[in-house]
PDB file of C-alpha atoms in Angstrom:
ATOM      1  CA  MET P   1     136.415 125.536  -1.129  1.00  0.00           C
ATOM      2  CA  GLN P   2     135.220 121.933  -0.294  1.00  0.00           C
ATOM      3  CA  LEU P   3     132.493 123.527   2.027  1.00  0.00           C
ATOM      4  CA  PHE P   4     132.087 125.782  -1.039  1.00  0.00           C
ATOM      5  CA  LEU P   5     131.296 123.176  -3.025  1.00  0.00           C
ATOM      6  CA  LEU P   6     128.861 121.423  -0.856  1.00  0.00           C
ATOM      7  CA  THR P   7     127.212 124.173   0.058  1.00  0.00           C
ATOM      8  CA  GLN P   8     126.467 124.238  -3.887  1.00  0.00           C
ATOM      9  CA  VAL P   9     125.623 120.661  -4.447  1.00  0.00           C
ATOM     10  CA  ALA P  10     123.298 120.772  -1.581  1.00  0.00           C
ATOM     11  CA  THR P  11     122.051 124.031  -2.612  1.00  0.00           C
ATOM     12  CA  ALA P  12     121.151 122.738  -6.361  1.00  0.00           C
ATOM     13  CA  ALA P  13     119.605 119.872  -4.642  1.00  0.00           C
ATOM     14  CA  TYR P  14     117.347 120.972  -2.745  1.00  0.00           C
ATOM     15  CA  ALA P  15     116.217 123.499  -5.348  1.00  0.00           C
ATOM     16  CA  LEU P  16     115.277 120.870  -7.748  1.00  0.00           C
ATOM     17  CA  SER P  17     114.198 118.578  -5.002  1.00  0.00           C
ATOM     18  CA  ALA P  18     111.365 121.800  -3.985  1.00  0.00           C
ATOM     19  CA  ARG P  19     110.344 121.585  -7.535  1.00  0.00           C
ATOM     20  CA  THR P  20     109.942 118.385  -8.733  1.00  0.00           C
ATOM     21  CA  VAL P  21     108.267 117.298  -5.065  1.00  0.00           C
ATOM     22  CA  ALA P  22     104.207 117.802  -4.227  1.00  0.00           C
ATOM     23  CA  PRO P  23     104.140 120.200  -1.721  1.00  0.00           C
ATOM     24  CA  PRO P  24     102.771 118.784   1.750  1.00  0.00           C
ATOM     25  CA  ARG P  25      99.041 117.884   1.850  1.00  0.00           C
ATOM     26  CA  VAL P  26      96.587 118.114   4.948  1.00  0.00           C
ATOM     27  CA  VAL P  27      93.826 115.346   5.101  1.00  0.00           C
ATOM     28  CA  VAL P  28      91.313 115.658   7.506  1.00  0.00           C
ATOM     29  CA  ASP P  29      88.774 112.894   8.023  1.00  0.00           C
ATOM     30  CA  LEU P  30      86.240 114.641  10.250  1.00  0.00           C
ATOM     31  CA  ASP P  31      85.291 112.199  12.429  1.00  0.00           C
ATOM     32  CA  VAL P  32      88.697 112.886  13.667  1.00  0.00           C
ATOM     33  CA  VAL P  33      87.462 117.114  14.401  1.00  0.00           C
ATOM     34  CA  ALA P  34      83.893 115.572  15.774  1.00  0.00           C
ATOM     35  CA  ASP P  35      82.332 111.891  15.368  1.00  0.00           C
ATOM     36  CA  THR P  36      79.541 111.821  12.586  1.00  0.00           C
ATOM     37  CA  LEU P  37      78.727 108.844  12.930  1.00  0.00           C
ATOM     38  CA  PRO P  38      75.526 109.263  15.665  1.00  0.00           C
ATOM     39  CA  LEU P  39      74.175 111.930  13.359  1.00  0.00           C
ATOM     40  CA  GLU P  40      74.824 110.699  10.581  1.00  0.00           C
ATOM     41  CA  SER P  41      72.770 107.111  12.308  1.00  0.00           C
ATOM     42  CA  GLU P  42      69.217 109.740  12.358  1.00  0.00           C
ATOM     43  CA  ILE P  43      69.814 110.706   9.233  1.00  0.00           C
ATOM     44  CA  TYR P  44      69.618 107.405   7.766  1.00  0.00           C
ATOM     45  CA  LEU P  45      67.339 106.153  10.277  1.00  0.00           C
ATOM     46  CA  SER P  46      64.641 109.171   9.620  1.00  0.00           C
ATOM     47  CA  ALA P  47      65.119 108.595   6.014  1.00  0.00           C
ATOM     48  CA  LEU P  48      64.303 104.998   6.939  1.00  0.00           C
ATOM     49  CA  GLN P  49      61.237 106.007   8.799  1.00  0.00           C
ATOM     50  CA  GLU P  50      60.071 108.067   5.974  1.00  0.00           C
ATOM     51  CA  LEU P  51      59.935 105.059   3.911  1.00  0.00           C
ATOM     52  CA  ARG P  52      59.285 102.197   5.694  1.00  0.00           C
ATOM     53  CA  PRO P  53      57.095 103.937   8.599  1.00  0.00           C
ATOM     54  CA  THR P  54      56.163 100.827  10.310  1.00  0.00           C
ATOM     55  CA  GLY P  55      58.675  98.744  11.423  1.00  0.00           C
ATOM     56  CA  PRO P  56      60.593  98.103  14.796  1.00  0.00           C
ATOM     57  CA  TRP P  57      62.387 101.496  13.910  1.00  0.00           C
ATOM     58  CA  GLN P  58      59.398 103.258  13.725  1.00  0.00           C
ATOM     59  CA  ASP P  59      59.144 104.855  17.436  1.00  0.00           C
ATOM     60  CA  ARG P  60      63.047 105.902  17.993  1.00  0.00           C
ATOM     61  CA  GLU P  61      64.421 108.569  17.955  1.00  0.00           C
ATOM     62  CA  SER P  62      68.315 107.356  18.233  1.00  0.00           C
ATOM     63  CA  LEU P  63      70.000 103.994  17.554  1.00  0.00           C
ATOM     64  CA  PRO P  64      68.955 101.232  20.681  1.00  0.00           C
ATOM     65  CA  ASP P  65      72.512 100.592  22.453  1.00  0.00           C
ATOM     66  CA  HIS P  66      72.055  96.524  24.812  1.00  0.00           C
ATOM     67  CA  LYS P  67      74.840  95.965  27.567  1.00  0.00           C
ATOM     68  CA  TRP P  68      75.490  92.565  25.426  1.00  0.00           C
ATOM     69  CA  ARG P  69      77.641  93.992  22.129  1.00  0.00           C
ATOM     70  CA  THR P  70      75.935  90.691  20.001  1.00  0.00           C
ATOM     71  CA  PHE P  71      72.448  92.771  20.990  1.00  0.00           C
ATOM     72  CA  ASP P  72      74.029  96.877  20.985  1.00  0.00           C
ATOM     73  CA  LEU P  73      72.439  97.787  17.742  1.00  0.00           C
ATOM     74  CA  ALA P  74      74.344 101.306  17.483  1.00  0.00           C
ATOM     75  CA  ARG P  75      77.442 100.206  18.249  1.00  0.00           C
ATOM     76  CA  LYS P  76      77.128  97.382  15.623  1.00  0.00           C
ATOM     77  CA  TYR P  77      76.063 100.128  13.026  1.00  0.00           C
ATOM     78  CA  TRP P  78      78.727 102.669  13.713  1.00  0.00           C
ATOM     79  CA  ARG P  79      81.096  99.719  13.327  1.00  0.00           C
ATOM     80  CA  VAL P  80      80.166  98.852  10.170  1.00  0.00           C
ATOM     81  CA  LEU P  81      79.736 102.058   8.839  1.00  0.00           C
ATOM     82  CA  ARG P  82      83.664 101.924   9.500  1.00  0.00           C
ATOM     83  CA  GLU P  83      85.389  99.325   8.951  1.00  0.00           C
ATOM     84  CA  LYS P  84      82.946  99.242   5.185  1.00  0.00           C
ATOM     85  CA  ARG P  85      83.285 103.461   4.921  1.00  0.00           C
ATOM     86  CA  VAL P  86      79.857 103.129   3.120  1.00  0.00           C
ATOM     87  CA  VAL P  87      80.119 105.715   0.527  1.00  0.00           C
ATOM     88  CA  ARG P  88      76.134 105.678  -0.487  1.00  0.00           C
ATOM     89  CA  PRO P  89      73.329 106.162   1.624  1.00  0.00           C
ATOM     90  CA  ALA P  90      71.364 103.788   0.562  1.00  0.00           C
ATOM     91  CA  ASP P  91      73.777 101.397   1.914  1.00  0.00           C
ATOM     92  CA  ALA P  92      73.935 102.884   4.994  1.00  0.00           C
ATOM     93  CA  THR P  93      70.212 102.907   5.237  1.00  0.00           C
ATOM     94  CA  MET P  94      69.894  99.445   3.935  1.00  0.00           C
ATOM     95  CA  ILE P  95      72.509  98.036   6.044  1.00  0.00           C
ATOM     96  CA  LEU P  96      70.609  99.873   9.176  1.00  0.00           C
ATOM     97  CA  ARG P  97      67.076  97.819   8.273  1.00  0.00           C
ATOM     98  CA  LEU P  98      69.101  94.936   8.440  1.00  0.00           C
ATOM     99  CA  LEU P  99      70.779  95.105  11.855  1.00  0.00           C
ATOM    100  CA  PHE P 100      66.587  96.178  12.734  1.00  0.00           C
ATOM    101  CA  GLU P 101      65.917  93.433  11.828  1.00  0.00           C
ATOM    102  CA  GLU P 102      68.532  90.863  12.894  1.00  0.00           C
ATOM    103  CA  ASP P 103      67.657  92.797  16.275  1.00  0.00           C
ATOM    104  CA  GLU P 104      64.027  91.882  16.478  1.00  0.00           C
ATOM    105  CA  VAL P 105      65.829  87.765  15.904  1.00  0.00           C
ATOM    106  CA  GLY P 106      67.760  88.043  18.634  1.00  0.00           C
ATOM    107  CA  LYS P 107      64.347  89.927  21.083  1.00  0.00           C
ATOM    108  CA  ARG P 108      62.825  87.030  20.239  1.00  0.00           C
ATOM    109  CA  ALA P 109      64.697  84.724  20.944  1.00  0.00           C
ATOM    110  CA  ARG P 110      66.115  85.772  24.620  1.00  0.00           C
ATOM    111  CA  ALA P 111      61.914  85.970  24.966  1.00  0.00           C
ATOM    112  CA  ALA P 112      61.762  82.386  23.435  1.00  0.00           C
ATOM    113  CA  ARG P 113      64.487  81.483  26.365  1.00  0.00           C
ATOM    114  CA  ASP P 114      61.895  82.470  29.202  1.00  0.00           C
ATOM    115  CA  ASP P 115      58.708  80.890  27.819  1.00  0.00           C
ATOM    116  CA  PRO P 116      56.595  78.687  29.498  1.00  0.00           C
ATOM    117  CA  THR P 117      55.734  76.585  27.134  1.00  0.00           C
ATOM    118  CA  GLY P 118      59.260  75.408  25.663  1.00  0.00           C
ATOM    119  CA  LYS P 119      59.760  71.757  25.459  1.00  0.00           C
ATOM    120  CA  LYS P 120      62.570  69.242  23.390  1.00  0.00           C
ATOM    121  CA  TRP P 121      62.373  68.878  20.173  1.00  0.00           C
ATOM    122  CA  GLU P 122      62.490  65.113  18.304  1.00  0.00           C
ATOM    123  CA  ASN P 123      65.992  66.091  16.752  1.00  0.00           C
ATOM    124  CA  GLY P 124      67.383  68.058  19.474  1.00  0.00           C
ATOM    125  CA  GLY P 125      67.369  71.684  21.071  1.00  0.00           C
ATOM    126  CA  TRP P 126      63.606  73.118  22.505  1.00  0.00           C
ATOM    127  CA  ALA P 127      61.908  76.129  21.569  1.00  0.00           C
ATOM    128  CA  PRO P 128      58.061  77.110  22.042  1.00  0.00           C
ATOM    129  CA  THR P 129      55.978  75.675  21.107  1.00  0.00           C
ATOM    130  CA  GLU P 130      52.599  77.687  21.491  1.00  0.00           C
ATOM    131  CA  GLY P 131      52.201  81.576  20.696  1.00  0.00           C
ATOM    132  CA  PRO P 132      53.898  83.780  18.574  1.00  0.00           C
ATOM    133  CA  LEU P 133      56.807  82.075  19.651  1.00  0.00           C
ATOM    134  CA  ALA P 134      56.272  78.956  18.964  1.00  0.00           C
ATOM    135  CA  GLY P 135      59.315  77.515  16.851  1.00  0.00           C
ATOM    136  CA  VAL P 136      61.611  80.403  17.449  1.00  0.00           C
ATOM    137  CA  ARG P 137      64.852  78.362  18.787  1.00  0.00           C
ATOM    138  CA  PRO P 138      66.485  80.328  21.776  1.00  0.00           C
ATOM    139  CA  GLY P 139      69.332  79.976  20.970  1.00  0.00           C
ATOM    140  CA  THR P 140      69.340  82.147  17.694  1.00  0.00           C
ATOM    141  CA  ARG P 141      71.430  85.120  17.776  1.00  0.00           C
ATOM    142  CA  PRO P 142      71.023  88.046  15.307  1.00  0.00           C
ATOM    143  CA  LEU P 143      73.978  88.762  12.894  1.00  0.00           C
ATOM    144  CA  THR P 144      77.596  90.224  14.330  1.00  0.00           C
ATOM    145  CA  ALA P 145      78.855  93.204  12.882  1.00  0.00           C
ATOM    146  CA  GLY P 146      81.763  91.555  11.300  1.00  0.00           C
ATOM    147  CA  GLU P 147      79.433  88.964   9.511  1.00  0.00           C
ATOM    148  CA  VAL P 148      77.366  92.152   8.405  1.00  0.00           C
ATOM    149  CA  VAL P 149      80.909  93.359   7.408  1.00  0.00           C
ATOM    150  CA  GLU P 150      82.419  89.987   5.679  1.00  0.00           C
ATOM    151  CA  ASN P 151      79.148  89.134   3.695  1.00  0.00           C
ATOM    152  CA  TRP P 152      78.062  92.920   3.002  1.00  0.00           C
ATOM    153  CA  ASP P 153      79.216  92.542  -1.234  1.00  0.00           C
ATOM    154  CA  GLU P 154      78.617  89.149  -1.679  1.00  0.00           C
ATOM    155  CA  VAL P 155      75.004  88.457  -0.025  1.00  0.00           C
ATOM    156  CA  LEU P 156      72.875  91.088   1.797  1.00  0.00           C
ATOM    157  CA  SER P 157      73.160  93.737   0.376  1.00  0.00           C
ATOM    158  CA  ALA P 158      71.147  91.661  -2.684  1.00  0.00           C
ATOM    159  CA  ARG P 159      69.354  90.538   0.343  1.00  0.00           C
ATOM    160  CA  CYS P 160      68.512  93.380   1.230  1.00  0.00           C
ATOM    161  CA  HIS P 161      67.486  95.198  -1.929  1.00  0.00           C
ATOM    162  CA  ALA P 162      64.915  91.623  -3.151  1.00  0.00           C
ATOM    163  CA  ALA P 163      63.153  93.046   0.837  1.00  0.00           C
ATOM    164  CA  TRP P 164      62.708  96.729  -0.244  1.00  0.00           C
ATOM    165  CA  ARG P 165      61.850  95.112  -4.149  1.00  0.00           C
ATOM    166  CA  ALA P 166      59.167  92.983  -2.862  1.00  0.00           C
ATOM    167  CA  GLU P 167      57.513  95.666  -0.777  1.00  0.00           C
ATOM    168  CA  ASP P 168      57.578  98.406  -3.791  1.00  0.00           C
ATOM    169  CA  ALA P 169      58.442  96.949  -7.163  1.00  0.00           C
ATOM    170  CA  ASP P 170      59.281 100.574  -8.672  1.00  0.00           C
ATOM    171  CA  PHE P 171      62.026 100.576  -5.897  1.00  0.00           C
ATOM    172  CA  SER P 172      65.201 102.040  -6.652  1.00  0.00           C
ATOM    173  CA  ARG P 173      68.217 102.777  -4.476  1.00  0.00           C
ATOM    174  CA  HIS P 174      68.097 106.556  -5.403  1.00  0.00           C
ATOM    175  CA  ASP P 175      64.735 106.349  -3.511  1.00  0.00           C
ATOM    176  CA  ILE P 176      66.383 106.020  -0.722  1.00  0.00           C
ATOM    177  CA  ASP P 177      68.941 108.814  -1.689  1.00  0.00           C
ATOM    178  CA  ALA P 178      66.460 111.163  -2.252  1.00  0.00           C
ATOM    179  CA  ALA P 179      65.175 110.408   1.362  1.00  0.00           C
ATOM    180  CA  VAL P 180      68.375 110.247   3.075  1.00  0.00           C
ATOM    181  CA  THR P 181      68.949 114.213   0.971  1.00  0.00           C
ATOM    182  CA  ARG P 182      65.506 115.096   2.405  1.00  0.00           C
ATOM    183  CA  ALA P 183      66.761 114.175   6.447  1.00  0.00           C
ATOM    184  CA  ALA P 184      69.762 116.015   6.102  1.00  0.00           C
ATOM    185  CA  ALA P 185      67.880 118.875   4.552  1.00  0.00           C
ATOM    186  CA  ARG P 186      65.334 119.013   7.249  1.00  0.00           C
ATOM    187  CA  ARG P 187      68.351 118.483  10.226  1.00  0.00           C
ATOM    188  CA  LEU P 188      70.563 121.319   8.969  1.00  0.00           C
ATOM    189  CA  ALA P 189      66.850 123.146   8.731  1.00  0.00           C
ATOM    190  CA  ASP P 190      66.146 122.561  12.299  1.00  0.00           C
ATOM    191  CA  SER P 191      69.667 122.789  13.541  1.00  0.00           C
ATOM    192  CA  ALA P 192      69.855 126.702  11.643  1.00  0.00           C
ATOM    193  CA  ASP P 193      66.240 127.013  13.589  1.00  0.00           C
ATOM    194  CA  GLU P 194      67.591 126.677  16.976  1.00  0.00           C
ATOM    195  CA  ALA P 195      70.815 128.688  16.643  1.00  0.00           C
TER     196      ALA P 195
END
């Protein structure tokens, strides 16, 4: 009798819980199925090249990498996108441009180390005194991925937006969103043609 009652209670509890508990759901993050960051990067790069044809990104087909993490633009960009969970294409494209410009800072600093015109400054440090690298401090480095993630919302987003507005007073983030949409459509059309 006790076993029968226990079975009835368990059955009733299960039936009640089956009605009140939502069925299990499966959530799939596409980056788990396939790493989409290289593809996303190509699309954002294409949109950047369409909107701003001149710059250190102009002849690139993919993001540059480097043996040193501080100067590895591709790895840095992917880390920022992953950690920031950037939703808007305009932000992802502005971050890409920022990282390209920061990469140029690093390249100039590395070149300044080997410049023969370098001399010690009165207040400490040294830098080249002539040519295109005059005044570039060899110790300068680009922003790290962590610095971009930590400062994007408070400082860097507004700085990047202001840089775009300085080049084009009518600039809107919607312009970047539209360029990313066009770049993605071109990429899909190219993939369909290949298939």
